[in-house]
Coordinates of C-alpha atoms and ligand atoms in Angstrom, one line a residue:
M1 CA 140.9 137.4 103.2
S2 CA 139.9 134.0 104.2
K3 CA 137.6 133.2 107.1
I4 CA 136.3 130.1 108.8
I5 CA 132.6 129.7 109.5
T6 CA 131.1 127.0 111.6
I7 CA 127.5 125.7 111.3
D8 CA 126.7 123.7 114.3
P9 CA 124.3 122.1 114.4
V10 CA 123.1 121.7 110.8
T11 CA 119.3 121.4 111.1
R12 CA 116.6 119.7 109.0
I13 CA 118.7 116.5 109.2
E14 CA 118.8 113.6 111.7
G15 CA 121.5 114.0 114.4
H16 CA 124.3 116.4 115.2
L17 CA 126.4 117.5 112.3
R18 CA 128.9 120.3 112.4
I19 CA 130.3 121.8 109.2
D20 CA 133.3 124.1 109.1
C21 CA 134.1 126.0 105.9
K22 CA 137.1 128.1 105.0
I23 CA 135.7 130.9 102.8
N24 CA 137.8 133.0 100.5
D25 CA 136.4 135.7 98.2
G26 CA 132.8 134.5 98.5
K27 CA 133.7 130.8 97.7
I28 CA 134.4 127.8 99.9
E29 CA 138.1 126.8 99.7
K30 CA 138.1 123.9 102.2
A31 CA 135.5 122.2 104.4
W32 CA 135.4 119.8 107.4
S33 CA 132.5 117.5 108.3
S34 CA 132.2 116.5 111.9
G35 CA 129.7 114.1 113.6
Q36 CA 129.2 115.5 117.0
M37 CA 127.1 112.9 118.7
F38 CA 128.3 109.8 120.6
R39 CA 125.9 106.8 120.8
G40 CA 126.1 103.2 120.3
I41 CA 125.1 99.8 119.2
E42 CA 128.0 97.9 117.7
T43 CA 129.6 97.1 121.1
I44 CA 126.5 96.0 122.9
L45 CA 125.9 93.3 120.2
K46 CA 129.1 91.5 121.3
G47 CA 128.3 88.2 123.1
R48 CA 124.7 88.2 122.0
D49 CA 122.7 85.7 120.0
P50 CA 123.0 86.5 116.3
R51 CA 119.3 85.9 115.8
D52 CA 118.6 88.9 118.1
A53 CA 121.1 91.3 116.3
W54 CA 118.6 92.9 114.0
L55 CA 116.3 94.0 116.8
Y56 CA 119.2 95.9 118.4
A57 CA 120.8 97.0 115.2
Q58 CA 117.6 98.6 114.0
R59 CA 117.8 101.0 116.9
L60 CA 120.8 102.7 115.2
C61 CA 118.3 105.1 113.8
G62 CA 114.7 106.1 113.8
V63 CA 114.7 107.6 110.3
C64 CA 116.0 104.7 108.2
T65 CA 114.2 102.4 110.6
T66 CA 113.9 99.2 108.5
V67 CA 117.3 99.2 106.9
H68 CA 119.5 98.1 109.7
A69 CA 117.1 95.2 110.4
M70 CA 117.4 94.1 106.8
A71 CA 121.2 94.4 106.6
S72 CA 121.5 92.6 109.9
V73 CA 119.5 89.5 109.0
R74 CA 121.3 89.4 105.7
A75 CA 124.7 89.4 107.4
V76 CA 123.7 86.5 109.7
E77 CA 122.2 84.6 106.8
N78 CA 125.3 85.2 104.8
A79 CA 127.6 83.9 107.7
I80 CA 125.7 80.6 108.0
D81 CA 124.8 80.3 104.3
L82 CA 121.1 80.3 104.9
S83 CA 118.7 80.9 102.1
I84 CA 115.2 82.3 102.8
P85 CA 111.8 81.5 101.2
K86 CA 110.6 83.6 98.2
N87 CA 107.6 85.0 100.1
A88 CA 110.0 86.3 102.7
Q89 CA 112.1 88.1 100.0
Y90 CA 109.0 89.6 98.5
I91 CA 107.6 90.8 101.8
R92 CA 110.9 92.3 102.8
N93 CA 111.2 93.9 99.3
I94 CA 107.8 95.6 99.5
I95 CA 108.7 97.0 103.0
I96 CA 112.1 98.2 101.7
A97 CA 110.5 99.9 98.7
A98 CA 107.7 101.5 100.7
H99 CA 110.1 102.8 103.3
G100 CA 112.5 104.1 100.6
I101 CA 109.6 106.0 98.9
H102 CA 108.4 107.5 102.2
D103 CA 112.0 108.5 103.0
H104 CA 112.7 110.2 99.6
I105 CA 109.4 112.1 99.7
V106 CA 110.1 113.4 103.2
H107 CA 113.7 114.3 102.3
F108 CA 112.8 116.4 99.2
Y109 CA 109.8 118.3 100.7
H110 CA 110.3 118.4 104.4
L111 CA 114.1 118.3 104.8
S112 CA 115.5 120.2 101.8
A113 CA 112.9 122.0 99.7
L114 CA 113.0 125.1 101.9
D115 CA 116.6 125.6 100.8
W116 CA 115.2 126.5 97.4
V117 CA 111.6 127.5 98.0
D118 CA 110.7 130.8 99.7
I119 CA 107.5 130.3 101.7
V120 CA 107.0 134.0 102.5
S121 CA 107.2 134.9 98.8
A122 CA 104.3 132.5 98.1
L123 CA 102.0 135.1 99.9
S124 CA 102.3 137.4 97.0
A125 CA 101.6 134.8 94.3
D126 CA 98.8 135.3 91.7
V127 CA 96.8 132.1 92.5
K128 CA 95.2 131.8 89.1
K129 CA 98.6 132.1 87.4
A130 CA 100.1 129.6 89.8
S131 CA 97.3 127.1 89.1
S132 CA 97.5 127.3 85.3
M133 CA 101.3 127.1 85.4
A134 CA 101.1 123.9 87.6
Q135 CA 98.4 122.4 85.4
S136 CA 100.5 123.0 82.3
L137 CA 103.3 120.9 83.9
S138 CA 101.3 118.0 85.4
P139 CA 97.8 116.3 85.4
W140 CA 97.9 116.3 89.3
H141 CA 94.4 116.6 90.7
S142 CA 95.2 119.0 93.5
N143 CA 96.7 122.0 91.6
G144 CA 93.4 123.8 91.2
V145 CA 92.7 127.4 92.1
Q146 CA 90.7 126.4 95.1
E147 CA 93.4 124.2 96.6
L148 CA 96.1 126.8 96.0
Q149 CA 94.0 129.6 97.4
A150 CA 93.4 127.5 100.5
V151 CA 97.2 127.1 101.0
Q152 CA 97.9 130.8 100.5
D153 CA 95.2 131.6 103.0
K154 CA 96.7 129.1 105.5
L155 CA 100.1 130.7 105.0
K156 CA 98.7 134.2 105.5
G157 CA 97.1 132.9 108.7
F158 CA 100.5 131.8 110.0
V159 CA 102.1 135.2 109.1
N160 CA 99.2 137.3 110.5
T161 CA 99.5 135.6 113.9
G162 CA 103.3 136.3 113.8
Q163 CA 103.9 132.6 114.2
L164 CA 105.3 130.8 111.1
G165 CA 105.1 127.4 112.9
I166 CA 106.9 124.8 110.9
F167 CA 108.1 127.5 108.6
Q168 CA 109.9 129.5 111.3
N169 CA 113.5 130.5 110.8
G170 CA 113.9 129.9 107.1
Y171 CA 116.1 131.9 104.9
W172 CA 113.1 133.9 103.5
G173 CA 114.1 136.7 101.2
H174 CA 117.7 135.5 100.9
P175 CA 119.4 136.8 97.7
A176 CA 120.1 133.2 96.6
M177 CA 116.3 132.4 96.5
K178 CA 115.1 132.7 92.9
L179 CA 111.8 131.0 92.4
S180 CA 108.8 133.1 91.3
P181 CA 106.0 133.6 93.9
E182 CA 103.8 131.3 91.9
I183 CA 106.3 128.4 91.9
N184 CA 106.9 129.0 95.6
L185 CA 103.1 128.7 96.2
V186 CA 102.7 125.5 94.3
A187 CA 105.8 124.0 96.0
A188 CA 104.3 125.1 99.4
A189 CA 101.1 123.3 98.6
H190 CA 102.9 120.1 97.6
Y191 CA 105.0 120.4 100.8
L192 CA 101.8 120.2 102.8
Q193 CA 100.3 117.4 100.6
A194 CA 103.5 115.4 100.9
F195 CA 102.8 114.9 104.6
E196 CA 99.8 112.9 103.6
Y197 CA 101.4 110.8 100.8
Q198 CA 104.5 109.9 102.7
R199 CA 102.1 108.5 105.3
Y200 CA 100.4 106.2 102.8
A201 CA 103.9 104.7 102.0
N202 CA 104.6 104.3 105.7
Q203 CA 101.2 102.5 106.2
I204 CA 102.4 99.8 103.9
V205 CA 105.5 99.4 106.1
T206 CA 103.2 99.2 109.1
I207 CA 100.8 96.6 107.7
L208 CA 103.6 94.2 106.8
G209 CA 106.1 95.1 109.5
S210 CA 103.6 95.4 112.4
K211 CA 104.8 98.9 113.3
T212 CA 107.0 101.7 112.2
P213 CA 109.5 103.1 113.2
H214 CA 111.2 99.8 113.8
I215 CA 109.4 96.8 112.1
Q216 CA 108.8 93.7 114.1
N217 CA 108.3 91.0 111.5
L218 CA 111.8 89.9 110.5
A219 CA 113.6 86.8 111.5
V220 CA 117.0 85.3 110.6
G221 CA 115.7 82.9 108.0
G222 CA 112.7 84.9 106.7
V223 CA 109.8 86.8 108.1
A224 CA 107.3 86.2 110.8
N225 CA 104.2 87.1 108.8
P226 CA 101.8 84.1 108.8
I227 CA 100.2 83.8 105.3
N228 CA 96.7 82.4 105.2
P229 CA 94.3 83.6 102.5
D230 CA 91.3 82.2 104.6
S231 CA 92.2 83.8 107.9
Q232 CA 91.3 87.3 109.2
S233 CA 94.2 87.2 111.6
A234 CA 96.9 86.4 109.0
L235 CA 98.3 88.1 105.9
N236 CA 95.4 87.5 103.5
F237 CA 94.2 89.0 100.2
E238 CA 92.0 91.6 101.8
R239 CA 95.1 93.1 103.5
L240 CA 97.1 92.8 100.3
Y241 CA 94.5 94.6 98.2
Y242 CA 94.5 97.4 100.8
I243 CA 98.3 97.6 100.3
K244 CA 97.7 97.9 96.6
S245 CA 95.3 100.8 97.0
L246 CA 98.0 102.6 99.1
M247 CA 100.7 101.9 96.5
D248 CA 98.5 103.4 93.7
K249 CA 98.0 106.7 95.6
V250 CA 101.7 107.0 96.3
G251 CA 102.6 106.2 92.7
S252 CA 100.6 109.1 91.3
F253 CA 102.2 111.5 93.8
I254 CA 105.7 110.4 92.8
K255 CA 105.1 110.8 89.1
D256 CA 102.8 113.7 88.9
V257 CA 104.2 115.8 91.8
Y258 CA 107.6 114.8 93.1
L259 CA 109.4 114.3 89.7
I260 CA 107.8 117.4 88.2
D261 CA 108.7 119.6 91.2
V262 CA 112.3 118.5 91.3
A263 CA 112.6 119.3 87.6
A264 CA 110.8 122.7 88.0
V265 CA 113.0 123.7 90.9
A266 CA 116.2 122.5 89.2
A267 CA 115.3 124.4 86.0
N268 CA 115.3 127.7 88.0
Y269 CA 118.7 127.1 89.6
P270 CA 120.7 125.6 86.6
E271 CA 124.0 127.0 88.1
W272 CA 123.6 124.4 90.9
F273 CA 124.3 121.6 88.3
G274 CA 127.8 123.1 88.4
Y275 CA 128.4 122.9 92.2
G276 CA 128.7 120.0 94.6
A277 CA 130.1 117.1 92.7
G278 CA 132.8 116.4 95.2
V279 CA 133.9 112.7 95.4
T280 CA 132.9 111.1 92.1
N281 CA 133.8 107.5 93.0
Y282 CA 130.3 106.1 93.4
L283 CA 129.4 102.9 95.3
S284 CA 125.9 101.3 95.4
V285 CA 124.7 97.7 95.9
P286 CA 122.1 95.6 94.2
D287 CA 118.8 95.1 96.1
F288 CA 115.3 93.5 95.9
P289 CA 116.5 89.9 95.7
E290 CA 114.0 87.7 93.9
D291 CA 115.5 84.3 94.6
E292 CA 116.1 82.5 97.8
K293 CA 119.9 83.0 97.8
G294 CA 120.2 86.6 96.6
T295 CA 121.7 86.2 93.1
V296 CA 118.9 87.9 91.1
F297 CA 118.0 91.4 91.9
G298 CA 115.4 94.0 91.0
T299 CA 117.8 97.0 91.1
E300 CA 121.5 97.0 90.2
G301 CA 124.6 98.3 92.1
G302 CA 128.3 98.4 91.8
Y303 CA 131.4 100.7 91.7
I304 CA 132.0 103.6 89.4
P305 CA 135.5 105.2 89.9
D306 CA 136.2 108.8 88.9
G307 CA 132.7 109.5 87.7
D308 CA 133.4 107.4 84.6
V309 CA 130.4 105.1 83.9
G310 CA 132.5 103.3 81.4
K311 CA 134.5 101.8 84.3
F312 CA 131.4 100.4 86.1
Q313 CA 132.1 97.2 88.0
P314 CA 128.9 95.4 89.0
I315 CA 128.3 93.8 92.4
K316 CA 126.4 90.6 91.6
S317 CA 125.3 88.6 94.6
F318 CA 125.1 88.6 98.4
K319 CA 128.4 86.8 98.4
D320 CA 130.1 89.2 96.0
D321 CA 133.9 89.3 96.4
L322 CA 134.4 92.8 95.0
F323 CA 132.3 94.1 97.8
K324 CA 133.5 91.7 100.5
T325 CA 137.2 92.5 100.0
N326 CA 137.3 96.2 99.3
V327 CA 135.6 98.0 102.2
Q328 CA 137.8 99.5 104.9
E329 CA 137.5 102.2 107.6
S330 CA 140.1 104.5 109.0
V331 CA 140.2 106.3 112.3
K332 CA 143.1 108.6 111.6
H333 CA 140.8 111.6 111.9
S334 CA 138.1 110.1 114.1
W335 CA 137.8 110.1 117.9
Y336 CA 138.8 106.5 118.4
E337 CA 142.0 104.8 119.9
G338 CA 144.9 104.5 117.4
D339 CA 145.5 105.3 113.8
W340 CA 144.5 102.3 111.8
T341 CA 142.7 101.4 108.5
R342 CA 141.0 98.0 108.6
H343 CA 138.5 95.7 107.1
P344 CA 135.3 95.8 109.1
W345 CA 135.8 92.2 110.4
E346 CA 139.1 93.3 112.0
E347 CA 137.8 96.6 113.4
D348 CA 137.1 97.7 116.9
T349 CA 135.1 100.5 118.4
D350 CA 137.2 102.1 121.2
P351 CA 136.2 105.7 121.7
K352 CA 138.7 108.4 122.6
P353 CA 137.1 111.9 122.6
S354 CA 139.3 115.0 122.3
D355 CA 138.8 118.6 121.0
F356 CA 138.0 119.4 117.4
N357 CA 141.4 119.5 115.7
A358 CA 141.1 120.0 111.9
D359 CA 144.6 118.7 111.4
A360 CA 144.2 115.6 113.6
K361 CA 141.0 114.1 115.0
Y362 CA 137.8 116.0 114.5
S363 CA 134.7 113.6 114.2
W364 CA 133.0 110.6 115.7
V365 CA 132.4 109.4 112.1
K366 CA 135.0 106.9 110.9
A367 CA 136.3 107.4 107.3
P368 CA 135.3 104.5 105.0
S369 CA 137.0 103.7 101.7
F370 CA 136.4 101.4 98.8
M371 CA 139.5 100.2 97.0
G372 CA 141.5 102.6 99.2
K373 CA 139.5 105.7 98.2
P374 CA 136.5 107.7 99.6
A375 CA 133.3 106.9 97.8
Q376 CA 130.0 108.7 97.5
V377 CA 126.9 106.6 98.1
G378 CA 123.2 107.4 97.8
P379 CA 120.5 107.6 95.1
L380 CA 122.9 109.3 92.7
A381 CA 125.4 106.4 92.9
N382 CA 122.6 103.9 92.6
V383 CA 120.9 105.7 89.7
L384 CA 124.2 105.9 87.7
A385 CA 124.8 102.2 88.4
M386 CA 121.2 101.3 87.3
Y387 CA 121.3 103.6 84.3
V388 CA 124.6 102.1 83.0
S389 CA 123.3 98.5 83.7
G390 CA 120.3 99.2 81.3
N391 CA 117.6 99.4 84.0
K392 CA 114.6 100.5 81.7
D393 CA 112.6 102.3 84.4
V394 CA 115.6 104.3 85.6
Q395 CA 116.5 105.2 82.1
K396 CA 112.9 106.3 81.4
Y397 CA 112.5 108.5 84.5
A398 CA 116.0 109.9 84.3
N399 CA 115.5 110.9 80.7
L400 CA 112.1 112.3 81.5
A401 CA 113.5 114.4 84.3
L402 CA 116.4 115.7 82.2
E403 CA 114.1 116.5 79.3
K404 CA 111.8 118.5 81.6
V405 CA 114.7 120.4 83.1
S406 CA 116.1 121.1 79.6
A407 CA 112.8 122.4 78.3
L408 CA 112.1 124.6 81.3
A409 CA 115.6 126.0 81.7
G410 CA 116.5 126.2 78.0
I411 CA 119.7 124.1 78.5
K412 CA 120.7 120.7 77.3
A413 CA 120.7 118.8 80.6
G414 CA 122.4 115.3 80.4
I415 CA 123.8 112.6 82.6
K416 CA 126.9 114.7 83.3
H417 CA 124.8 117.3 85.0
L418 CA 123.9 114.7 87.7
H419 CA 127.4 115.0 89.3
S420 CA 126.2 117.9 91.4
T421 CA 124.1 119.2 94.3
L422 CA 121.0 119.3 92.1
G423 CA 121.9 115.9 90.5
R424 CA 121.5 114.3 93.9
H425 CA 117.9 115.6 94.2
A426 CA 117.1 114.6 90.7
A427 CA 118.5 111.1 91.2
R428 CA 116.5 110.7 94.4
A429 CA 113.3 111.5 92.6
V430 CA 114.2 109.1 89.7
R431 CA 115.1 106.4 92.2
C432 CA 111.8 107.0 94.0
A433 CA 109.8 106.5 90.8
A434 CA 111.8 103.3 90.1
L435 CA 111.1 102.0 93.6
Y436 CA 107.4 102.3 92.9
G437 CA 107.8 99.9 89.9
V438 CA 109.9 97.5 92.1
M439 CA 107.3 97.6 94.8
K440 CA 104.5 96.8 92.3
R441 CA 106.6 94.0 90.8
N442 CA 107.2 92.4 94.2
Y443 CA 103.5 92.7 95.1
D444 CA 102.6 90.8 91.9
L445 CA 105.3 88.2 92.6
L446 CA 103.9 87.7 96.2
I447 CA 100.3 87.4 95.0
N448 CA 101.2 84.9 92.3
N449 CA 103.3 82.9 94.6
I450 CA 100.7 82.7 97.3
S451 CA 98.1 81.8 94.7
S452 CA 100.2 78.9 93.6
G453 CA 99.9 77.5 97.1
D454 CA 103.3 78.5 98.6
V455 CA 102.8 80.0 102.0
D456 CA 106.4 79.4 103.3
T457 CA 108.0 82.3 105.1
F458 CA 110.8 80.9 107.3
N459 CA 113.8 78.6 107.2
E460 CA 115.2 77.6 110.6
P461 CA 118.8 78.9 111.2
V462 CA 121.4 76.5 112.6
F463 CA 124.7 77.8 114.1
P464 CA 127.6 75.4 113.9
K465 CA 130.5 75.3 116.3
G466 CA 133.5 77.4 115.4
E467 CA 133.8 80.8 113.7
Q468 CA 131.8 82.1 110.8
R469 CA 132.1 85.5 109.1
G470 CA 129.3 87.2 107.2
F471 CA 128.3 90.5 105.6
G472 CA 124.9 91.8 104.6
F473 CA 124.4 94.8 102.3
H474 CA 121.3 96.8 101.5
E475 CA 120.7 99.9 99.3
A476 CA 119.2 102.1 102.0
P477 CA 117.6 105.5 101.1
R478 CA 120.9 107.3 101.8
G479 CA 122.9 104.7 100.0
A480 CA 125.0 101.5 100.4
L481 CA 124.7 100.1 103.9
S482 CA 126.6 97.0 105.1
H483 CA 126.7 95.1 108.4
W484 CA 129.7 92.8 109.1
I485 CA 129.5 90.0 111.7
V486 CA 131.9 87.5 113.2
I487 CA 130.1 84.6 115.0
K488 CA 131.9 82.3 117.4
D489 CA 130.2 79.2 118.8
G490 CA 126.8 80.7 118.1
K491 CA 127.5 84.1 119.7
I492 CA 128.5 87.4 118.2
K493 CA 132.2 88.0 118.5
N494 CA 132.4 91.2 116.4
Y495 CA 129.8 93.4 114.8
Q496 CA 130.5 96.5 112.6
C497 CA 128.1 98.7 110.6
V498 CA 129.4 100.8 107.7
V499 CA 126.5 102.9 106.8
P500 CA 125.6 105.5 104.1
S501 CA 126.1 108.6 106.2
T502 CA 129.5 107.2 107.4
W503 CA 130.5 107.0 103.7
N504 CA 129.2 110.5 102.9
A505 CA 129.8 112.4 106.2
G506 CA 133.2 110.8 106.9
P507 CA 136.2 113.0 107.7
R508 CA 139.5 112.9 105.8
N509 CA 140.7 109.3 105.4
Q510 CA 144.0 107.5 106.0
D511 CA 145.6 109.5 103.1
D512 CA 144.0 112.8 104.2
M513 CA 141.6 112.6 101.2
P514 CA 138.4 114.5 102.1
G515 CA 135.0 112.7 102.5
P516 CA 132.1 113.4 100.1
Y517 CA 130.5 116.3 102.1
E518 CA 133.8 117.9 102.5
A519 CA 134.8 117.6 98.9
S520 CA 131.4 118.7 97.6
L521 CA 131.5 122.0 99.4
V522 CA 134.7 123.2 97.8
G523 CA 134.0 125.9 95.2
N524 CA 130.4 126.5 96.4
P525 CA 129.5 130.2 96.6
V526 CA 128.5 131.8 99.9
A527 CA 126.7 135.2 99.3
D528 CA 126.3 136.0 102.9
E529 CA 128.6 134.4 105.6
K530 CA 126.0 135.1 108.3
L531 CA 123.3 133.3 106.3
P532 CA 125.1 130.4 104.7
L533 CA 122.1 129.0 102.7
E534 CA 124.4 127.6 100.0
V535 CA 126.2 125.4 102.4
L536 CA 122.9 123.8 103.5
R537 CA 121.9 123.3 99.9
T538 CA 124.9 121.0 99.2
V539 CA 124.9 119.3 102.6
H540 CA 121.2 118.6 102.6
S541 CA 121.4 117.2 99.1
F542 CA 123.0 114.1 100.7
D543 CA 120.2 113.7 103.2
P544 CA 122.5 113.4 106.3
C545 CA 121.7 111.0 109.1
L546 CA 124.2 111.2 111.9
A547 CA 122.6 108.6 114.2
C548 CA 123.2 106.1 111.5
A549 CA 126.8 107.3 110.9
I550 CA 127.9 107.1 114.5
H551 CA 126.8 104.1 116.4
V552 CA 129.4 103.5 119.1
H553 CA 128.5 102.8 122.7
D554 CA 129.3 104.2 126.1
N555 CA 131.2 101.2 127.5
K556 CA 131.4 102.6 131.0
N557 CA 127.7 101.8 131.3
K558 CA 126.9 105.2 132.9
D559 CA 123.2 105.8 133.7
I560 CA 121.9 108.4 131.3
V561 CA 118.3 108.3 132.5
K562 CA 116.5 106.4 135.2
V563 CA 113.0 105.0 134.6
N564 CA 110.8 104.1 137.5
V565 CA 108.8 101.0 136.8
L566 CA 105.7 100.3 138.9
Ligands
NFE1 NI1 119.5 107.0 109.8 FE1 120.6 105.6 107.3 C1 119.8 105.5 105.6 C2 121.4 104.0 107.1 S1 122.1 106.9 106.8 S2 119.1 107.2 107.9 O1 119.3 105.6 104.6 O2 121.8 103.1 107.1 O3 123.4 106.5 107.0
MG2 MG1 130.5 101.5 112.2

């Protein structure tokens, strides 16, 4: 007999996501993904100065804080055909890489590892055995008996007080949990260490961006970082060398801890390479531009239809026609006026809330499509594009991760295994390692360029009379992000954001084809309907962010909160 279960809200994500699953005979037969929160940015940008757009757009989200700022300045620069100085590209690129690394580490350890790791089981681990197992897998300096004993003692302290703190309400002891107590202990130790290492990555963002969340150093036309090697109050070599020390620390954590842990967890759940593929049309965009106009990139992107890397179509520049002409959004199943499918420049954002109706409208998220079909975005899409484009770092780390999984699990894991729930985790770790290489490369480019005497960071934008249309894309941590702008006489006429979680969390589209979350859940097992851990495994593997996905605005201007100012 079939039964519908509702998980609302899904936790360990950003925002308010509801997932409904129709379960039959212990397996998911159909699923619905619904964004339950209503907030807004796109509408308030109308009529404003395009040079200010990035400051507002960045407030779409506090998780992927930098990414909407980047996509926004790129959209405006694209509309008025403005190139930016090399130093500005390099500084933006270091920020993008550091932010992406921070985000990927936080996602694996703090937002999803506990779907696979049983913290309570770590209490019964043999610490010596755990330490020698960890040391056989990695040269990491903090896998010693003393470190692991301290973690076990800390966990025991939590349990003895009856307060699990950050580990409260997990699925401890669930039948789908399969790691040994020793692996659980090592993973718990790395969970705690990851707090520290994600912070080092974020410090890089803060030094260059002035603050995080929400950097302050961008400008349409470049960046606002003054470069002066002789000044204590500008970006100088002392600051840059400090950034280098932070990069090195983070680099060892990614290679010696994150990549190894993902392989070790995956090797113990090989059946999860068989679940969660869902939509296998993959979209990603190139990023880390190295020239002033955005035609040479550090990472590749493009479109892969039907999971067939042989059909890869690259996206080649910030002006790319393939990307420019093939993005659309539908509101057939979303709580907006009408039933249309449009290119972002032609869209509007006119909210019309109603009840959840699985056969009609059931989400605040619009349904994007590429070439008329839903597409999956994210590190997996990006890694597949980079792999097939011949990116050496990505090939190296992907092969390394797959070899580790194969050796530990006694299977022959290959690229085809990546079309899965676990594949998304593996791809994120691989991308994270590649981002470290890109960050180092842009650091070297910046140092060399400054050393050659170039300290330019900004080209003044000029807005001609009449109408200009632009788009800016960015490969954000959760995938392909694009902002679309129409400027009229120097003011914003229309502004639309098509973001990674809109692609992945979207409802059924104009042809009733399910979005990536919805499709990926079909066929997943659910051992216990009251404790649907397996649903979380697949949904978390996308790293949902609903604030990003839904960014409409209450156009009645109702007061939500009043602040008294002195
Ligand atoms: Ni709010 Fe976001 C990323 C963007 S997800 S986290 O990455 O853009 O849609
Ligand atoms: Mg939008």
